[in-house]
Short mmCIF file of N, CA, C and O in Angstrom, two decimals:
data_model
loop_
_atom_site.label_atom_id
_atom_site.label_comp_id
_atom_site.label_asym_id
_atom_site.label_seq_id
_atom_site.Cartn_x
_atom_site.Cartn_y
_atom_site.Cartn_z
N MET A 29 0.82 -1.19 0.00
CA MET A 29 0.00 0.00 0.00
C MET A 29 0.86 1.26 0.00
O MET A 29 0.53 2.22 -0.66
N ARG A 30 1.96 1.20 0.73
CA ARG A 30 2.84 2.35 0.81
C ARG A 30 3.45 2.66 -0.56
O ARG A 30 3.62 3.82 -0.92
N MET A 31 3.78 1.62 -1.34
CA MET A 31 4.36 1.83 -2.67
C MET A 31 3.36 2.51 -3.60
O MET A 31 3.73 3.35 -4.40
N ILE A 32 2.09 2.17 -3.48
CA ILE A 32 1.06 2.80 -4.30
C ILE A 32 0.97 4.28 -3.95
O ILE A 32 0.93 5.13 -4.84
N ALA A 33 0.97 4.59 -2.69
CA ALA A 33 0.90 5.98 -2.25
C ALA A 33 2.11 6.77 -2.73
O ALA A 33 1.99 7.91 -3.17
N THR A 34 3.28 6.16 -2.67
CA THR A 34 4.50 6.82 -3.12
C THR A 34 4.44 7.06 -4.64
O THR A 34 4.81 8.12 -5.12
N GLY A 35 3.96 6.07 -5.38
CA GLY A 35 3.82 6.21 -6.83
C GLY A 35 2.85 7.31 -7.20
O GLY A 35 3.08 8.10 -8.11
N LEU A 36 1.72 7.39 -6.50
CA LEU A 36 0.74 8.45 -6.76
C LEU A 36 1.32 9.82 -6.44
O LEU A 36 1.12 10.77 -7.19
N ALA A 37 2.04 9.90 -5.33
CA ALA A 37 2.64 11.17 -4.96
C ALA A 37 3.65 11.62 -6.02
O ALA A 37 3.68 12.79 -6.41
N ALA A 38 4.44 10.69 -6.53
CA ALA A 38 5.41 11.03 -7.56
C ALA A 38 4.70 11.48 -8.83
O ALA A 38 5.14 12.43 -9.50
N ALA A 39 3.61 10.83 -9.19
CA ALA A 39 2.86 11.21 -10.39
C ALA A 39 2.32 12.63 -10.27
O ALA A 39 2.35 13.39 -11.23
N PHE A 40 1.83 12.99 -9.11
CA PHE A 40 1.30 14.33 -8.92
C PHE A 40 2.41 15.39 -8.94
O PHE A 40 2.18 16.53 -9.32
N LEU A 41 3.61 14.99 -8.55
CA LEU A 41 4.73 15.94 -8.58
C LEU A 41 5.28 16.11 -9.99
O LEU A 41 5.69 17.19 -10.37
N ILE A 42 5.29 15.05 -10.77
CA ILE A 42 5.87 15.09 -12.11
C ILE A 42 4.90 15.68 -13.13
O ILE A 42 5.31 16.39 -14.04
N ALA A 43 3.60 15.42 -12.99
CA ALA A 43 2.61 15.86 -13.98
C ALA A 43 2.68 17.36 -14.28
O ALA A 43 2.66 17.75 -15.44
N PRO A 44 2.77 18.23 -13.27
CA PRO A 44 2.83 19.67 -13.59
C PRO A 44 4.09 20.07 -14.36
O PRO A 44 4.11 21.04 -15.08
N ILE A 45 5.14 19.29 -14.21
CA ILE A 45 6.38 19.59 -14.93
C ILE A 45 6.28 19.09 -16.37
O ILE A 45 6.69 19.76 -17.30
N ALA A 46 5.73 17.90 -16.57
CA ALA A 46 5.65 17.29 -17.89
C ALA A 46 4.62 17.96 -18.79
O ALA A 46 4.81 18.05 -19.99
N ALA A 47 3.53 18.46 -18.23
CA ALA A 47 2.47 19.05 -19.04
C ALA A 47 2.95 20.24 -19.87
O ALA A 47 2.65 20.30 -21.06
N PRO A 48 3.70 21.20 -19.32
CA PRO A 48 4.16 22.31 -20.15
C PRO A 48 5.10 21.88 -21.26
O PRO A 48 5.11 22.46 -22.33
N ILE A 49 5.89 20.85 -21.03
CA ILE A 49 6.79 20.36 -22.06
C ILE A 49 5.98 19.84 -23.24
O ILE A 49 6.28 20.12 -24.39
N ALA A 50 4.92 19.10 -22.97
CA ALA A 50 4.07 18.57 -24.04
C ALA A 50 3.38 19.70 -24.80
O ALA A 50 3.15 19.61 -26.00
N ALA A 51 3.08 20.79 -24.13
CA ALA A 51 2.40 21.92 -24.77
C ALA A 51 3.28 22.58 -25.83
O ALA A 51 2.78 23.19 -26.76
N TYR A 52 4.59 22.46 -25.71
CA TYR A 52 5.49 23.09 -26.66
C TYR A 52 5.83 22.20 -27.85
O TYR A 52 6.53 22.62 -28.74
N ALA A 53 5.35 20.98 -27.85
CA ALA A 53 5.63 20.08 -28.97
C ALA A 53 4.93 20.61 -30.22
O ALA A 53 3.83 21.14 -30.16
N GLY A 54 5.59 20.47 -31.35
CA GLY A 54 5.01 20.93 -32.61
C GLY A 54 3.92 19.98 -33.08
O GLY A 54 3.70 18.92 -32.52
N PRO A 55 3.23 20.37 -34.13
CA PRO A 55 2.15 19.55 -34.66
C PRO A 55 2.69 18.31 -35.37
O PRO A 55 3.86 18.25 -35.74
N ALA A 56 1.82 17.34 -35.56
CA ALA A 56 2.15 16.18 -36.39
C ALA A 56 1.76 16.53 -37.82
O ALA A 56 0.59 16.77 -38.09
N CYS A 57 2.72 16.61 -38.71
CA CYS A 57 2.46 17.07 -40.08
C CYS A 57 2.23 15.93 -41.07
O CYS A 57 1.50 16.10 -42.03
N THR A 58 2.88 14.81 -40.85
CA THR A 58 2.72 13.68 -41.77
C THR A 58 3.12 12.38 -41.08
O THR A 58 3.85 12.41 -40.09
N THR A 59 2.64 11.29 -41.63
CA THR A 59 3.07 9.97 -41.17
C THR A 59 3.89 9.27 -42.27
O THR A 59 4.30 8.14 -42.10
N GLU A 60 4.10 9.98 -43.38
CA GLU A 60 4.86 9.42 -44.50
C GLU A 60 6.34 9.30 -44.13
O GLU A 60 6.88 10.10 -43.37
N ALA A 61 7.00 8.31 -44.71
CA ALA A 61 8.43 8.12 -44.52
C ALA A 61 9.20 9.29 -45.14
O ALA A 61 8.72 9.93 -46.09
N LYS A 62 10.37 9.56 -44.62
CA LYS A 62 11.15 10.71 -45.10
C LYS A 62 11.52 10.62 -46.58
O LYS A 62 11.72 11.64 -47.22
N ASP A 63 11.56 9.42 -47.13
CA ASP A 63 11.88 9.32 -48.55
C ASP A 63 10.74 9.82 -49.44
O ASP A 63 10.92 10.01 -50.64
N LYS A 64 9.58 10.08 -48.86
CA LYS A 64 8.43 10.64 -49.58
C LYS A 64 8.38 12.17 -49.47
O LYS A 64 7.58 12.81 -50.14
N TRP A 65 9.21 12.75 -48.60
CA TRP A 65 9.21 14.19 -48.36
C TRP A 65 9.82 14.93 -49.54
O TRP A 65 10.68 14.41 -50.25
N MET A 66 9.38 16.18 -49.73
CA MET A 66 10.06 17.08 -50.67
C MET A 66 11.48 17.28 -50.17
O MET A 66 11.72 17.25 -48.97
N THR A 67 12.38 17.54 -51.08
CA THR A 67 13.74 17.89 -50.64
C THR A 67 13.67 19.24 -49.93
O THR A 67 12.73 20.02 -50.14
N GLU A 68 14.67 19.51 -49.12
CA GLU A 68 14.71 20.81 -48.44
C GLU A 68 14.76 21.95 -49.45
O GLU A 68 14.10 22.97 -49.28
N ASP A 69 15.51 21.77 -50.53
CA ASP A 69 15.59 22.83 -51.55
C ASP A 69 14.23 23.07 -52.21
O ASP A 69 13.84 24.22 -52.44
N ALA A 70 13.50 21.99 -52.50
CA ALA A 70 12.17 22.14 -53.11
C ALA A 70 11.21 22.82 -52.14
O ALA A 70 10.42 23.69 -52.54
N MET A 71 11.31 22.48 -50.86
CA MET A 71 10.43 23.11 -49.87
C MET A 71 10.79 24.57 -49.69
O MET A 71 9.90 25.42 -49.58
N LYS A 72 12.07 24.89 -49.68
CA LYS A 72 12.49 26.29 -49.56
C LYS A 72 11.95 27.11 -50.73
O LYS A 72 11.51 28.25 -50.55
N ALA A 73 11.97 26.53 -51.93
CA ALA A 73 11.44 27.23 -53.11
C ALA A 73 9.93 27.45 -52.96
O ALA A 73 9.42 28.52 -53.26
N LYS A 74 9.23 26.44 -52.46
CA LYS A 74 7.77 26.55 -52.26
C LYS A 74 7.46 27.61 -51.21
O LYS A 74 6.54 28.40 -51.38
N VAL A 75 8.24 27.63 -50.14
CA VAL A 75 8.05 28.64 -49.08
C VAL A 75 8.21 30.04 -49.67
O VAL A 75 7.42 30.94 -49.39
N ALA A 76 9.21 30.22 -50.51
CA ALA A 76 9.42 31.53 -51.16
C ALA A 76 8.25 31.88 -52.07
O ALA A 76 7.78 33.02 -52.08
N GLU A 77 7.74 30.89 -52.83
CA GLU A 77 6.58 31.12 -53.70
C GLU A 77 5.35 31.54 -52.90
O GLU A 77 4.51 32.30 -53.38
N MET A 78 5.25 31.04 -51.66
CA MET A 78 4.11 31.35 -50.80
C MET A 78 4.24 32.75 -50.20
O MET A 78 3.33 33.22 -49.53
N GLY A 79 5.38 33.40 -50.41
CA GLY A 79 5.54 34.77 -49.96
C GLY A 79 6.32 34.94 -48.67
O GLY A 79 6.49 36.07 -48.21
N TYR A 80 6.80 33.85 -48.09
CA TYR A 80 7.60 33.99 -46.88
C TYR A 80 9.00 34.44 -47.29
O TYR A 80 9.54 34.00 -48.31
N GLN A 81 9.58 35.34 -46.50
CA GLN A 81 10.88 35.90 -46.85
C GLN A 81 11.75 36.08 -45.62
O GLN A 81 11.28 35.91 -44.51
N LYS A 82 12.98 36.46 -45.86
CA LYS A 82 13.95 36.66 -44.78
C LYS A 82 13.89 35.48 -43.80
O LYS A 82 13.78 35.67 -42.59
N ILE A 83 13.98 34.27 -44.33
CA ILE A 83 13.90 33.07 -43.50
C ILE A 83 15.16 32.97 -42.65
O ILE A 83 16.26 32.82 -43.17
N LYS A 84 14.97 33.09 -41.35
CA LYS A 84 16.10 33.03 -40.43
C LYS A 84 16.43 31.59 -40.07
O LYS A 84 17.58 31.26 -39.83
N THR A 85 15.40 30.73 -39.98
CA THR A 85 15.59 29.33 -39.64
C THR A 85 14.71 28.47 -40.53
O THR A 85 13.53 28.78 -40.72
N PHE A 86 15.28 27.42 -41.06
CA PHE A 86 14.55 26.39 -41.80
C PHE A 86 15.05 25.08 -41.23
O PHE A 86 16.25 24.81 -41.25
N LYS A 87 14.13 24.27 -40.67
CA LYS A 87 14.59 23.04 -40.04
C LYS A 87 13.51 21.96 -40.10
O LYS A 87 12.34 22.24 -40.35
N VAL A 88 13.95 20.73 -39.85
CA VAL A 88 13.03 19.62 -39.66
C VAL A 88 12.67 19.62 -38.18
O VAL A 88 13.54 19.65 -37.31
N SER A 89 11.38 19.64 -37.92
CA SER A 89 10.88 19.64 -36.55
C SER A 89 9.87 18.51 -36.42
O SER A 89 8.74 18.65 -36.88
N GLY A 90 10.30 17.40 -35.86
CA GLY A 90 9.42 16.24 -35.78
C GLY A 90 9.09 15.73 -37.16
O GLY A 90 9.98 15.40 -37.94
N SER A 91 7.81 15.74 -37.52
CA SER A 91 7.39 15.29 -38.85
C SER A 91 7.03 16.48 -39.75
O SER A 91 6.21 16.35 -40.65
N CYS A 92 7.65 17.62 -39.50
CA CYS A 92 7.34 18.84 -40.23
C CYS A 92 8.62 19.51 -40.72
O CYS A 92 9.70 19.30 -40.17
N TYR A 93 8.44 20.38 -41.72
CA TYR A 93 9.44 21.41 -42.00
C TYR A 93 8.93 22.64 -41.26
O TYR A 93 7.73 22.93 -41.25
N GLU A 94 9.84 23.35 -40.60
CA GLU A 94 9.46 24.53 -39.82
C GLU A 94 10.34 25.69 -40.23
O GLU A 94 11.54 25.51 -40.45
N ILE A 95 9.73 26.86 -40.34
CA ILE A 95 10.51 28.07 -40.64
C ILE A 95 10.23 29.15 -39.60
O ILE A 95 9.17 29.19 -38.98
N TYR A 96 11.20 30.02 -39.45
CA TYR A 96 11.05 31.28 -38.74
C TYR A 96 11.50 32.33 -39.73
O TYR A 96 12.61 32.28 -40.25
N GLY A 97 10.61 33.24 -40.04
CA GLY A 97 10.92 34.29 -41.00
C GLY A 97 9.85 35.36 -40.97
O GLY A 97 9.30 35.66 -39.91
N TYR A 98 9.54 35.90 -42.14
CA TYR A 98 8.57 36.99 -42.24
C TYR A 98 7.60 36.73 -43.39
O TYR A 98 7.95 36.12 -44.39
N THR A 99 6.39 37.26 -43.23
CA THR A 99 5.41 37.20 -44.31
C THR A 99 5.74 38.27 -45.33
O THR A 99 6.59 39.13 -45.09
N LYS A 100 5.03 38.25 -46.45
CA LYS A 100 5.26 39.28 -47.48
C LYS A 100 4.88 40.66 -46.96
O LYS A 100 5.30 41.67 -47.49
N ASP A 101 4.06 40.71 -45.86
CA ASP A 101 3.67 41.97 -45.24
C ASP A 101 4.65 42.42 -44.16
O ASP A 101 4.41 43.41 -43.48
N GLY A 102 5.74 41.65 -43.98
CA GLY A 102 6.75 42.02 -43.00
C GLY A 102 6.45 41.59 -41.56
O GLY A 102 7.11 42.04 -40.64
N LYS A 103 5.46 40.72 -41.38
CA LYS A 103 5.13 40.24 -40.04
C LYS A 103 5.94 38.98 -39.72
O LYS A 103 6.18 38.16 -40.60
N LYS A 104 6.36 38.86 -38.45
CA LYS A 104 7.11 37.68 -38.03
C LYS A 104 6.23 36.44 -38.18
O LYS A 104 5.04 36.48 -37.88
N ALA A 105 6.85 35.35 -38.63
CA ALA A 105 6.09 34.12 -38.87
C ALA A 105 6.87 32.90 -38.38
O ALA A 105 8.07 32.78 -38.62
N GLU A 106 6.16 32.03 -37.68
CA GLU A 106 6.64 30.69 -37.35
C GLU A 106 5.64 29.75 -38.02
O GLU A 106 4.46 29.79 -37.70
N VAL A 107 6.11 28.94 -38.96
CA VAL A 107 5.19 28.15 -39.77
C VAL A 107 5.67 26.71 -39.86
O VAL A 107 6.86 26.45 -40.09
N TYR A 108 4.73 25.78 -39.67
CA TYR A 108 4.98 24.35 -39.83
C TYR A 108 4.32 23.89 -41.12
O TYR A 108 3.16 24.21 -41.37
N PHE A 109 5.06 23.14 -41.93
CA PHE A 109 4.58 22.67 -43.21
C PHE A 109 4.56 21.15 -43.27
O PHE A 109 5.45 20.49 -42.73
N ASN A 110 3.56 20.61 -43.98
CA ASN A 110 3.57 19.20 -44.31
C ASN A 110 4.70 19.00 -45.31
O ASN A 110 4.71 19.64 -46.36
N PRO A 111 5.67 18.15 -45.01
CA PRO A 111 6.84 18.01 -45.89
C PRO A 111 6.57 17.22 -47.17
O PRO A 111 7.41 17.20 -48.05
N VAL A 112 5.40 16.61 -47.28
CA VAL A 112 5.05 15.86 -48.48
C VAL A 112 4.31 16.77 -49.47
O VAL A 112 4.67 16.87 -50.63
N SER A 113 3.30 17.48 -48.97
CA SER A 113 2.48 18.34 -49.84
C SER A 113 2.93 19.80 -49.86
O SER A 113 2.59 20.55 -50.76
N GLY A 114 3.64 20.22 -48.81
CA GLY A 114 4.02 21.62 -48.69
C GLY A 114 2.96 22.50 -48.08
O GLY A 114 3.13 23.71 -47.94
N ALA A 115 1.82 21.90 -47.69
CA ALA A 115 0.71 22.68 -47.12
C ALA A 115 1.07 23.18 -45.71
O ALA A 115 1.80 22.52 -44.96
N VAL A 116 0.56 24.36 -45.38
CA VAL A 116 0.74 24.91 -44.03
C VAL A 116 -0.12 24.08 -43.07
O VAL A 116 -1.31 23.90 -43.30
N VAL A 117 0.51 23.60 -42.01
CA VAL A 117 -0.19 22.83 -40.99
C VAL A 117 -0.55 23.72 -39.81
O VAL A 117 -1.63 23.65 -39.25
N LYS A 118 0.39 24.59 -39.45
CA LYS A 118 0.18 25.50 -38.32
C LYS A 118 1.05 26.74 -38.56
O LYS A 118 2.16 26.62 -39.04
N SER A 119 0.49 27.91 -38.22
CA SER A 119 1.29 29.12 -38.33
C SER A 119 0.96 30.07 -37.20
O SER A 119 -0.17 30.12 -36.73
N GLU A 120 1.99 30.78 -36.78
CA GLU A 120 1.85 31.83 -35.79
C GLU A 120 2.43 33.08 -36.41
O GLU A 120 3.64 33.14 -36.68
N ILE A 121 1.59 34.06 -36.65
CA ILE A 121 2.02 35.30 -37.29
C ILE A 121 1.85 36.43 -36.28
O ILE A 121 0.80 36.60 -35.68
N ASP A 122 2.93 37.19 -36.07
CA ASP A 122 2.88 38.33 -35.13
C ASP A 122 2.68 39.61 -35.88
O ASP A 122 3.28 39.97 -36.79
#
């Protein structure tokens, strides 16, 4: 019985720490294998065609391509793309 109580106490202590970490995880963009993804160069070209500019960061984030840059209107943008289709999955524009 004491072990159960100790386990529950530990769960209550860890849960508040783990929850914020999960909140910062990026979206799930695809379940396709990486060999089905657009190349980084092709995705960068598509991002430029979509009007994003001054890209400060372009990276693989989980199952997404992610950029930090600016919109054509000069607003800061953090955008997650489906790496297979190039579609925007999630964006935060300031």
